[in-house]
């Protein structure tokens, strides 16, 4: 039996936007230095845009709705909760992801170096 969260994550994967699809092209299958990521992956009570269990790293892509105060506050509370659980959360706007994929890749590499993987 599939959980509600898993079903929701599956729907999110099927309806991903351009930025998410482009980032996934770069991350899927360990293409970035062998680091494995999952897309729309359940972590705790949340669903992360991209998550690497080995790196304990979550990549979140934020569209313009995340500029709204109430959404930004929810993002902050969610990020605090995830970080309290031992995850690192890196946030990028959709535009950053689309226009500077190298910065995203560099941030992942920097995190991997910090944890010595």
mmCIF file of N, CA and C in Angstrom:
data_model
loop_
_atom_site.group_PDB
_atom_site.id
_atom_site.type_symbol
_atom_site.label_atom_id
_atom_site.label_comp_id
_atom_site.label_asym_id
_atom_site.label_seq_id
_atom_site.Cartn_x
_atom_site.Cartn_y
_atom_site.Cartn_z
ATOM 1 N N UNK A 1 0.833 -1.179 0.000
ATOM 2 C CA UNK A 1 0.000 0.000 0.000
ATOM 3 C C UNK A 1 0.883 1.250 0.000
ATOM 4 N N UNK A 2 0.620 2.166 -0.872
ATOM 5 C CA UNK A 2 1.391 3.384 -1.011
ATOM 6 C C UNK A 2 0.857 4.449 -0.066
ATOM 7 N N UNK A 3 1.792 5.127 0.630
ATOM 8 C CA UNK A 3 1.357 6.159 1.564
ATOM 9 C C UNK A 3 0.897 7.406 0.813
ATOM 10 N N UNK A 4 0.137 8.231 1.506
ATOM 11 C CA UNK A 4 -0.352 9.485 0.929
ATOM 12 C C UNK A 4 0.814 10.384 0.546
ATOM 13 N N UNK A 5 1.855 10.419 1.404
ATOM 14 C CA UNK A 5 3.025 11.245 1.125
ATOM 15 C C UNK A 5 3.754 10.783 -0.134
ATOM 16 N N UNK A 6 3.885 9.486 -0.292
ATOM 17 C CA UNK A 6 4.548 8.946 -1.481
ATOM 18 C C UNK A 6 3.744 9.262 -2.735
ATOM 19 N N UNK A 7 2.440 9.132 -2.654
ATOM 20 C CA UNK A 7 1.579 9.460 -3.792
ATOM 21 C C UNK A 7 1.710 10.935 -4.150
ATOM 22 N N UNK A 8 1.730 11.796 -3.128
ATOM 23 C CA UNK A 8 1.886 13.232 -3.351
ATOM 24 C C UNK A 8 3.245 13.531 -3.990
ATOM 25 N N UNK A 9 4.308 12.904 -3.497
ATOM 26 C CA UNK A 9 5.644 13.102 -4.060
ATOM 27 C C UNK A 9 5.671 12.687 -5.524
ATOM 28 N N UNK A 10 5.010 11.585 -5.841
ATOM 29 C CA UNK A 10 4.952 11.108 -7.234
ATOM 30 C C UNK A 10 4.261 12.138 -8.132
ATOM 31 N N UNK A 11 3.166 12.723 -7.636
ATOM 32 C CA UNK A 11 2.462 13.753 -8.408
ATOM 33 C C UNK A 11 3.330 14.981 -8.610
ATOM 34 N N UNK A 12 4.099 15.354 -7.588
ATOM 35 C CA UNK A 12 5.006 16.497 -7.717
ATOM 36 C C UNK A 12 6.070 16.230 -8.785
ATOM 37 N N UNK A 13 6.598 15.010 -8.810
ATOM 38 C CA UNK A 13 7.604 14.670 -9.824
ATOM 39 C C UNK A 13 7.020 14.782 -11.224
ATOM 40 N N UNK A 14 5.778 14.375 -11.374
ATOM 41 C CA UNK A 14 5.140 14.388 -12.690
ATOM 42 C C UNK A 14 4.787 15.791 -13.156
ATOM 43 N N UNK A 15 4.685 16.735 -12.228
ATOM 44 C CA UNK A 15 4.281 18.095 -12.607
ATOM 45 C C UNK A 15 5.386 19.118 -12.362
ATOM 46 N N UNK A 16 6.629 18.683 -12.397
ATOM 47 C CA UNK A 16 7.735 19.597 -12.095
ATOM 48 C C UNK A 16 7.877 20.683 -13.159
ATOM 49 N N UNK A 17 8.386 21.827 -12.721
ATOM 50 C CA UNK A 17 8.595 22.955 -13.613
ATOM 51 C C UNK A 17 9.930 22.870 -14.339
ATOM 52 N N UNK A 18 10.183 23.861 -15.177
ATOM 53 C CA UNK A 18 11.395 23.881 -15.993
ATOM 54 C C UNK A 18 12.661 23.847 -15.142
ATOM 55 N N UNK A 19 12.733 24.666 -14.106
ATOM 56 C CA UNK A 19 13.938 24.716 -13.274
ATOM 57 C C UNK A 19 14.196 23.350 -12.636
ATOM 58 N N UNK A 20 13.161 22.725 -12.101
ATOM 59 C CA UNK A 20 13.334 21.408 -11.493
ATOM 60 C C UNK A 20 13.799 20.375 -12.516
ATOM 61 N N UNK A 21 13.229 20.425 -13.699
ATOM 62 C CA UNK A 21 13.646 19.461 -14.733
ATOM 63 C C UNK A 21 15.110 19.664 -15.118
ATOM 64 N N UNK A 22 15.545 20.914 -15.227
ATOM 65 C CA UNK A 22 16.938 21.204 -15.599
ATOM 66 C C UNK A 22 17.903 20.766 -14.499
ATOM 67 N N UNK A 23 17.550 21.037 -13.248
ATOM 68 C CA UNK A 23 18.405 20.612 -12.138
ATOM 69 C C UNK A 23 18.465 19.091 -12.089
ATOM 70 N N UNK A 24 17.325 18.441 -12.283
ATOM 71 C CA UNK A 24 17.296 16.981 -12.254
ATOM 72 C C UNK A 24 18.165 16.394 -13.357
ATOM 73 N N UNK A 25 18.188 17.014 -14.532
ATOM 74 C CA UNK A 25 19.065 16.549 -15.613
ATOM 75 C C UNK A 25 20.520 16.532 -15.164
ATOM 76 N N UNK A 26 20.892 17.496 -14.329
ATOM 77 C CA UNK A 26 22.280 17.619 -13.853
ATOM 78 C C UNK A 26 22.582 16.677 -12.680
ATOM 79 N N UNK A 27 21.571 16.382 -11.853
ATOM 80 C CA UNK A 27 21.809 15.601 -10.638
ATOM 81 C C UNK A 27 21.533 14.106 -10.787
ATOM 82 N N UNK A 28 20.648 13.742 -11.672
ATOM 83 C CA UNK A 28 20.179 12.357 -11.729
ATOM 84 C C UNK A 28 21.304 11.377 -12.032
ATOM 85 N N UNK A 29 21.157 10.195 -11.479
ATOM 86 C CA UNK A 29 22.100 9.114 -11.764
ATOM 87 C C UNK A 29 23.516 9.370 -11.290
ATOM 88 N N UNK A 30 23.705 10.223 -10.295
ATOM 89 C CA UNK A 30 25.045 10.474 -9.768
ATOM 90 C C UNK A 30 25.946 11.238 -10.710
ATOM 91 N N UNK A 31 25.361 11.976 -11.661
ATOM 92 C CA UNK A 31 26.166 12.700 -12.644
ATOM 93 C C UNK A 31 27.068 13.765 -12.029
ATOM 94 N N UNK A 32 26.672 14.280 -10.868
ATOM 95 C CA UNK A 32 27.474 15.307 -10.214
ATOM 96 C C UNK A 32 28.407 14.630 -9.213
ATOM 97 N N UNK A 33 29.595 14.301 -9.670
ATOM 98 C CA UNK A 33 30.652 13.715 -8.832
ATOM 99 C C UNK A 33 30.207 12.439 -8.119
ATOM 100 N N UNK A 34 29.262 11.732 -8.691
ATOM 101 C CA UNK A 34 28.813 10.476 -8.108
ATOM 102 C C UNK A 34 27.834 10.619 -6.953
ATOM 103 N N UNK A 35 27.436 11.841 -6.624
ATOM 104 C CA UNK A 35 26.495 12.058 -5.526
ATOM 105 C C UNK A 35 25.079 11.724 -5.991
ATOM 106 N N UNK A 36 24.453 10.803 -5.300
ATOM 107 C CA UNK A 36 23.108 10.356 -5.658
ATOM 108 C C UNK A 36 22.061 11.262 -5.014
ATOM 109 N N UNK A 37 21.131 11.715 -5.799
ATOM 110 C CA UNK A 37 20.015 12.533 -5.324
ATOM 111 C C UNK A 37 18.709 11.861 -5.710
ATOM 112 N N UNK A 38 17.700 12.150 -4.924
ATOM 113 C CA UNK A 38 16.335 11.742 -5.250
ATOM 114 C C UNK A 38 15.524 13.005 -5.436
ATOM 115 N N UNK A 39 14.555 12.926 -6.298
ATOM 116 C CA UNK A 39 13.714 14.087 -6.616
ATOM 117 C C UNK A 39 12.370 13.934 -5.918
ATOM 118 N N UNK A 40 11.857 15.053 -5.357
ATOM 119 C CA UNK A 40 10.591 15.053 -4.620
ATOM 120 C C UNK A 40 10.579 13.891 -3.635
ATOM 121 N N UNK A 41 11.554 13.933 -2.751
ATOM 122 C CA UNK A 41 11.807 12.827 -1.825
ATOM 123 C C UNK A 41 11.291 13.155 -0.426
ATOM 124 N N UNK A 42 10.480 12.265 0.171
ATOM 125 C CA UNK A 42 10.018 12.492 1.539
ATOM 126 C C UNK A 42 11.186 12.486 2.538
ATOM 127 N N UNK A 43 11.264 13.546 3.342
ATOM 128 C CA UNK A 43 12.263 13.656 4.406
ATOM 129 C C UNK A 43 11.516 14.142 5.647
ATOM 130 N N UNK A 44 11.507 13.337 6.674
ATOM 131 C CA UNK A 44 10.720 13.695 7.848
ATOM 132 C C UNK A 44 9.264 13.854 7.426
ATOM 133 N N UNK A 45 8.651 14.929 7.847
ATOM 134 C CA UNK A 45 7.267 15.180 7.473
ATOM 135 C C UNK A 45 7.131 16.029 6.232
ATOM 136 N N UNK A 46 8.212 16.188 5.483
ATOM 137 C CA UNK A 46 8.237 17.101 4.334
ATOM 138 C C UNK A 46 8.602 16.342 3.064
ATOM 139 N N UNK A 47 8.459 17.050 1.946
ATOM 140 C CA UNK A 47 8.931 16.512 0.669
ATOM 141 C C UNK A 47 9.948 17.504 0.124
ATOM 142 N N UNK A 48 11.181 17.035 -0.009
ATOM 143 C CA UNK A 48 12.268 17.873 -0.495
ATOM 144 C C UNK A 48 12.300 17.849 -2.018
ATOM 145 N N UNK A 49 12.621 18.995 -2.618
ATOM 146 C CA UNK A 49 12.755 19.022 -4.082
ATOM 147 C C UNK A 49 13.803 18.003 -4.524
ATOM 148 N N UNK A 50 14.980 18.051 -3.888
ATOM 149 C CA UNK A 50 16.066 17.107 -4.169
ATOM 150 C C UNK A 50 16.743 16.780 -2.850
ATOM 151 N N UNK A 51 17.060 15.510 -2.645
ATOM 152 C CA UNK A 51 17.708 15.115 -1.393
ATOM 153 C C UNK A 51 18.758 14.053 -1.653
ATOM 154 N N UNK A 52 19.888 14.205 -0.975
ATOM 155 C CA UNK A 52 20.937 13.196 -0.996
ATOM 156 C C UNK A 52 21.077 12.662 0.420
ATOM 157 N N UNK A 53 20.703 11.402 0.606
ATOM 158 C CA UNK A 53 20.802 10.781 1.937
ATOM 159 C C UNK A 53 22.258 10.750 2.401
ATOM 160 N N UNK A 54 23.141 10.378 1.532
ATOM 161 C CA UNK A 54 24.562 10.252 1.894
ATOM 162 C C UNK A 54 25.145 11.583 2.345
ATOM 163 N N UNK A 55 24.800 12.659 1.633
ATOM 164 C CA UNK A 55 25.311 13.984 1.980
ATOM 165 C C UNK A 55 24.479 14.665 3.063
ATOM 166 N N UNK A 56 23.290 14.075 3.361
ATOM 167 C CA UNK A 56 22.335 14.719 4.275
ATOM 168 C C UNK A 56 22.081 16.153 3.805
ATOM 169 N N UNK A 57 21.847 16.263 2.495
ATOM 170 C CA UNK A 57 21.703 17.559 1.830
ATOM 171 C C UNK A 57 20.385 17.621 1.077
ATOM 172 N N UNK A 58 19.706 18.737 1.259
ATOM 173 C CA UNK A 58 18.465 19.011 0.545
ATOM 174 C C UNK A 58 18.670 20.252 -0.307
ATOM 175 N N UNK A 59 18.259 20.169 -1.558
ATOM 176 C CA UNK A 59 18.270 21.313 -2.462
ATOM 177 C C UNK A 59 16.820 21.714 -2.679
ATOM 178 N N UNK A 60 16.512 22.960 -2.391
ATOM 179 C CA UNK A 60 15.163 23.486 -2.604
ATOM 180 C C UNK A 60 15.200 24.559 -3.675
ATOM 181 N N UNK A 61 14.275 24.483 -4.613
ATOM 182 C CA UNK A 61 14.134 25.502 -5.644
ATOM 183 C C UNK A 61 12.873 26.292 -5.345
ATOM 184 N N UNK A 62 13.018 27.604 -5.334
ATOM 185 C CA UNK A 62 11.912 28.476 -4.962
ATOM 186 C C UNK A 62 11.478 29.348 -6.120
ATOM 187 N N UNK A 63 10.213 29.240 -6.478
ATOM 188 C CA UNK A 63 9.618 30.127 -7.466
ATOM 189 C C UNK A 63 9.206 31.435 -6.810
ATOM 190 N N UNK A 64 8.585 32.300 -7.557
ATOM 191 C CA UNK A 64 8.245 33.637 -7.069
ATOM 192 C C UNK A 64 7.261 33.613 -5.899
ATOM 193 N N UNK A 65 6.476 32.562 -5.766
ATOM 194 C CA UNK A 65 5.534 32.493 -4.642
ATOM 195 C C UNK A 65 6.263 32.491 -3.301
ATOM 196 N N UNK A 66 7.506 32.032 -3.300
ATOM 197 C CA UNK A 66 8.286 31.958 -2.067
ATOM 198 C C UNK A 66 8.731 33.338 -1.584
ATOM 199 N N UNK A 67 8.484 34.370 -2.371
ATOM 200 C CA UNK A 67 8.781 35.733 -1.949
ATOM 201 C C UNK A 67 7.683 36.287 -1.045
ATOM 202 N N UNK A 68 6.527 35.664 -1.027
ATOM 203 C CA UNK A 68 5.422 36.102 -0.167
ATOM 204 C C UNK A 68 5.783 35.828 1.292
ATOM 205 N N UNK A 69 5.458 36.760 2.183
ATOM 206 C CA UNK A 69 5.859 36.663 3.584
ATOM 207 C C UNK A 69 5.441 35.361 4.244
ATOM 208 N N UNK A 70 4.184 34.958 4.057
ATOM 209 C CA UNK A 70 3.709 33.753 4.740
ATOM 210 C C UNK A 70 4.379 32.497 4.201
ATOM 211 N N UNK A 71 4.690 32.479 2.918
ATOM 212 C CA UNK A 71 5.370 31.327 2.328
ATOM 213 C C UNK A 71 6.827 31.304 2.798
ATOM 214 N N UNK A 72 7.464 32.466 2.811
ATOM 215 C CA UNK A 72 8.850 32.553 3.289
ATOM 216 C C UNK A 72 8.951 32.114 4.747
ATOM 217 N N UNK A 73 7.984 32.487 5.568
ATOM 218 C CA UNK A 73 7.984 32.069 6.968
ATOM 219 C C UNK A 73 7.841 30.559 7.071
ATOM 220 N N UNK A 74 6.923 29.981 6.320
ATOM 221 C CA UNK A 74 6.776 28.513 6.320
ATOM 222 C C UNK A 74 8.050 27.832 5.846
ATOM 223 N N UNK A 75 8.693 28.396 4.820
ATOM 224 C CA UNK A 75 9.960 27.844 4.329
ATOM 225 C C UNK A 75 11.010 27.849 5.442
ATOM 226 N N UNK A 76 11.078 28.965 6.179
ATOM 227 C CA UNK A 76 12.069 29.100 7.252
ATOM 228 C C UNK A 76 11.817 28.077 8.368
ATOM 229 N N UNK A 77 10.556 27.939 8.762
ATOM 230 C CA UNK A 77 10.215 26.977 9.818
ATOM 231 C C UNK A 77 10.511 25.543 9.377
ATOM 232 N N UNK A 78 10.195 25.257 8.148
ATOM 233 C CA UNK A 78 10.457 23.926 7.576
ATOM 234 C C UNK A 78 11.962 23.658 7.534
ATOM 235 N N UNK A 79 12.715 24.659 7.067
ATOM 236 C CA UNK A 79 14.168 24.506 6.987
ATOM 237 C C UNK A 79 14.769 24.321 8.381
ATOM 238 N N UNK A 80 14.313 25.086 9.361
ATOM 239 C CA UNK A 80 14.806 24.932 10.729
ATOM 240 C C UNK A 80 14.551 23.520 11.238
ATOM 241 N N UNK A 81 13.373 22.984 10.967
ATOM 242 C CA UNK A 81 13.024 21.642 11.398
ATOM 243 C C UNK A 81 13.926 20.596 10.731
ATOM 244 N N UNK A 82 14.134 20.731 9.439
ATOM 245 C CA UNK A 82 14.998 19.794 8.712
ATOM 246 C C UNK A 82 16.437 19.870 9.211
ATOM 247 N N UNK A 83 16.927 21.085 9.444
ATOM 248 C CA UNK A 83 18.298 21.249 9.923
ATOM 249 C C UNK A 83 18.454 20.710 11.344
ATOM 250 N N UNK A 84 17.411 20.830 12.156
ATOM 251 C CA UNK A 84 17.448 20.258 13.502
ATOM 252 C C UNK A 84 17.511 18.730 13.449
ATOM 253 N N UNK A 85 17.082 18.167 12.322
ATOM 254 C CA UNK A 85 17.130 16.713 12.121
ATOM 255 C C UNK A 85 18.436 16.266 11.488
ATOM 256 N N UNK A 86 19.370 17.188 11.309
ATOM 257 C CA UNK A 86 20.683 16.823 10.787
ATOM 258 C C UNK A 86 20.879 17.019 9.297
ATOM 259 N N UNK A 87 19.933 17.654 8.641
ATOM 260 C CA UNK A 87 20.058 17.919 7.211
ATOM 261 C C UNK A 87 20.584 19.328 6.988
ATOM 262 N N UNK A 88 21.254 19.538 5.882
ATOM 263 C CA UNK A 88 21.615 20.871 5.415
ATOM 264 C C UNK A 88 20.683 21.195 4.258
ATOM 265 N N UNK A 89 20.138 22.414 4.254
ATOM 266 C CA UNK A 89 19.223 22.834 3.203
ATOM 267 C C UNK A 89 19.851 23.990 2.439
ATOM 268 N N UNK A 90 19.992 23.826 1.138
ATOM 269 C CA UNK A 90 20.463 24.898 0.258
ATOM 270 C C UNK A 90 19.294 25.338 -0.594
ATOM 271 N N UNK A 91 19.034 26.640 -0.598
ATOM 272 C CA UNK A 91 17.902 27.188 -1.352
ATOM 273 C C UNK A 91 18.425 27.999 -2.534
ATOM 274 N N UNK A 92 17.756 27.813 -3.655
ATOM 275 C CA UNK A 92 18.052 28.564 -4.869
ATOM 276 C C UNK A 92 16.734 29.000 -5.483
ATOM 277 N N UNK A 93 16.724 30.172 -6.057
ATOM 278 C CA UNK A 93 15.537 30.574 -6.802
ATOM 279 C C UNK A 93 15.521 29.797 -8.119
ATOM 280 N N UNK A 94 14.356 29.713 -8.715
ATOM 281 C CA UNK A 94 14.275 29.061 -10.032
ATOM 282 C C UNK A 94 15.203 29.744 -11.024
ATOM 283 N N UNK A 95 15.254 31.078 -10.966
ATOM 284 C CA UNK A 95 16.110 31.818 -11.893
ATOM 285 C C UNK A 95 17.585 31.505 -11.672
ATOM 286 N N UNK A 96 18.018 31.401 -10.412
ATOM 287 C CA UNK A 96 19.409 31.030 -10.138
ATOM 288 C C UNK A 96 19.707 29.651 -10.721
ATOM 289 N N UNK A 97 18.794 28.727 -10.529
ATOM 290 C CA UNK A 97 18.997 27.368 -11.025
ATOM 291 C C UNK A 97 19.069 27.343 -12.548
ATOM 292 N N UNK A 98 18.225 28.124 -13.198
ATOM 293 C CA UNK A 98 18.209 28.133 -14.664
ATOM 294 C C UNK A 98 19.400 28.886 -15.250
ATOM 295 N N UNK A 99 19.797 29.977 -14.604
ATOM 296 C CA UNK A 99 20.818 30.849 -15.177
ATOM 297 C C UNK A 99 22.234 30.555 -14.706
ATOM 298 N N UNK A 100 22.380 29.808 -13.598
ATOM 299 C CA UNK A 100 23.725 29.561 -13.085
ATOM 300 C C UNK A 100 23.793 28.185 -12.425
ATOM 301 N N UNK A 101 23.630 27.174 -13.227
ATOM 302 C CA UNK A 101 23.672 25.804 -12.729
ATOM 303 C C UNK A 101 25.023 25.481 -12.102
ATOM 304 N N UNK A 102 26.079 26.136 -12.580
ATOM 305 C CA UNK A 102 27.405 25.881 -12.016
ATOM 306 C C UNK A 102 27.485 26.305 -10.554
ATOM 307 N N UNK A 103 26.805 27.383 -10.168
ATOM 308 C CA UNK A 103 26.813 27.816 -8.771
ATOM 309 C C UNK A 103 26.136 26.774 -7.889
ATOM 310 N N UNK A 104 25.065 26.184 -8.379
ATOM 311 C CA UNK A 104 24.387 25.132 -7.643
ATOM 312 C C UNK A 104 25.313 23.926 -7.487
ATOM 313 N N UNK A 105 25.959 23.530 -8.557
ATOM 314 C CA UNK A 105 26.892 22.396 -8.505
ATOM 315 C C UNK A 105 28.053 22.701 -7.563
ATOM 316 N N UNK A 106 28.569 23.917 -7.605
ATOM 317 C CA UNK A 106 29.668 24.305 -6.714
ATOM 318 C C UNK A 106 29.244 24.258 -5.251
ATOM 319 N N UNK A 107 28.015 24.663 -4.956
ATOM 320 C CA UNK A 107 27.516 24.634 -3.575
ATOM 321 C C UNK A 107 27.414 23.189 -3.073
ATOM 322 N N UNK A 108 26.981 22.285 -3.931
ATOM 323 C CA UNK A 108 26.912 20.870 -3.557
ATOM 324 C C UNK A 108 28.310 20.331 -3.307
ATOM 325 N N UNK A 109 29.234 20.649 -4.184
ATOM 326 C CA UNK A 109 30.624 20.191 -4.000
ATOM 327 C C UNK A 109 31.227 20.750 -2.714
ATOM 328 N N UNK A 110 30.962 22.013 -2.422
ATOM 329 C CA UNK A 110 31.484 22.625 -1.200
ATOM 330 C C UNK A 110 30.928 21.908 0.032
ATOM 331 N N UNK A 111 29.646 21.584 0.004
ATOM 332 C CA UNK A 111 29.044 20.859 1.129
ATOM 333 C C UNK A 111 29.686 19.476 1.269
ATOM 334 N N UNK A 112 29.894 18.785 0.170
ATOM 335 C CA UNK A 112 30.507 17.451 0.213
ATOM 336 C C UNK A 112 31.903 17.538 0.802
ATOM 337 N N UNK A 113 32.658 18.577 0.459
ATOM 338 C CA UNK A 113 33.997 18.752 1.028
ATOM 339 C C UNK A 113 33.937 19.005 2.539
ATOM 340 N N UNK A 114 32.941 19.767 2.979
ATOM 341 C CA UNK A 114 32.788 20.077 4.403
ATOM 342 C C UNK A 114 32.568 18.812 5.230
ATOM 343 N N UNK A 115 31.827 17.877 4.663
ATOM 344 C CA UNK A 115 31.555 16.661 5.422
ATOM 345 C C UNK A 115 32.537 15.538 5.032
ATOM 346 N N UNK A 116 33.512 15.885 4.193
ATOM 347 C CA UNK A 116 34.615 14.986 3.847
ATOM 348 C C UNK A 116 34.154 13.738 3.120
ATOM 349 N N UNK A 117 33.299 13.931 2.104
ATOM 350 C CA UNK A 117 32.883 12.800 1.254
ATOM 351 C C UNK A 117 33.408 13.053 -0.141
#
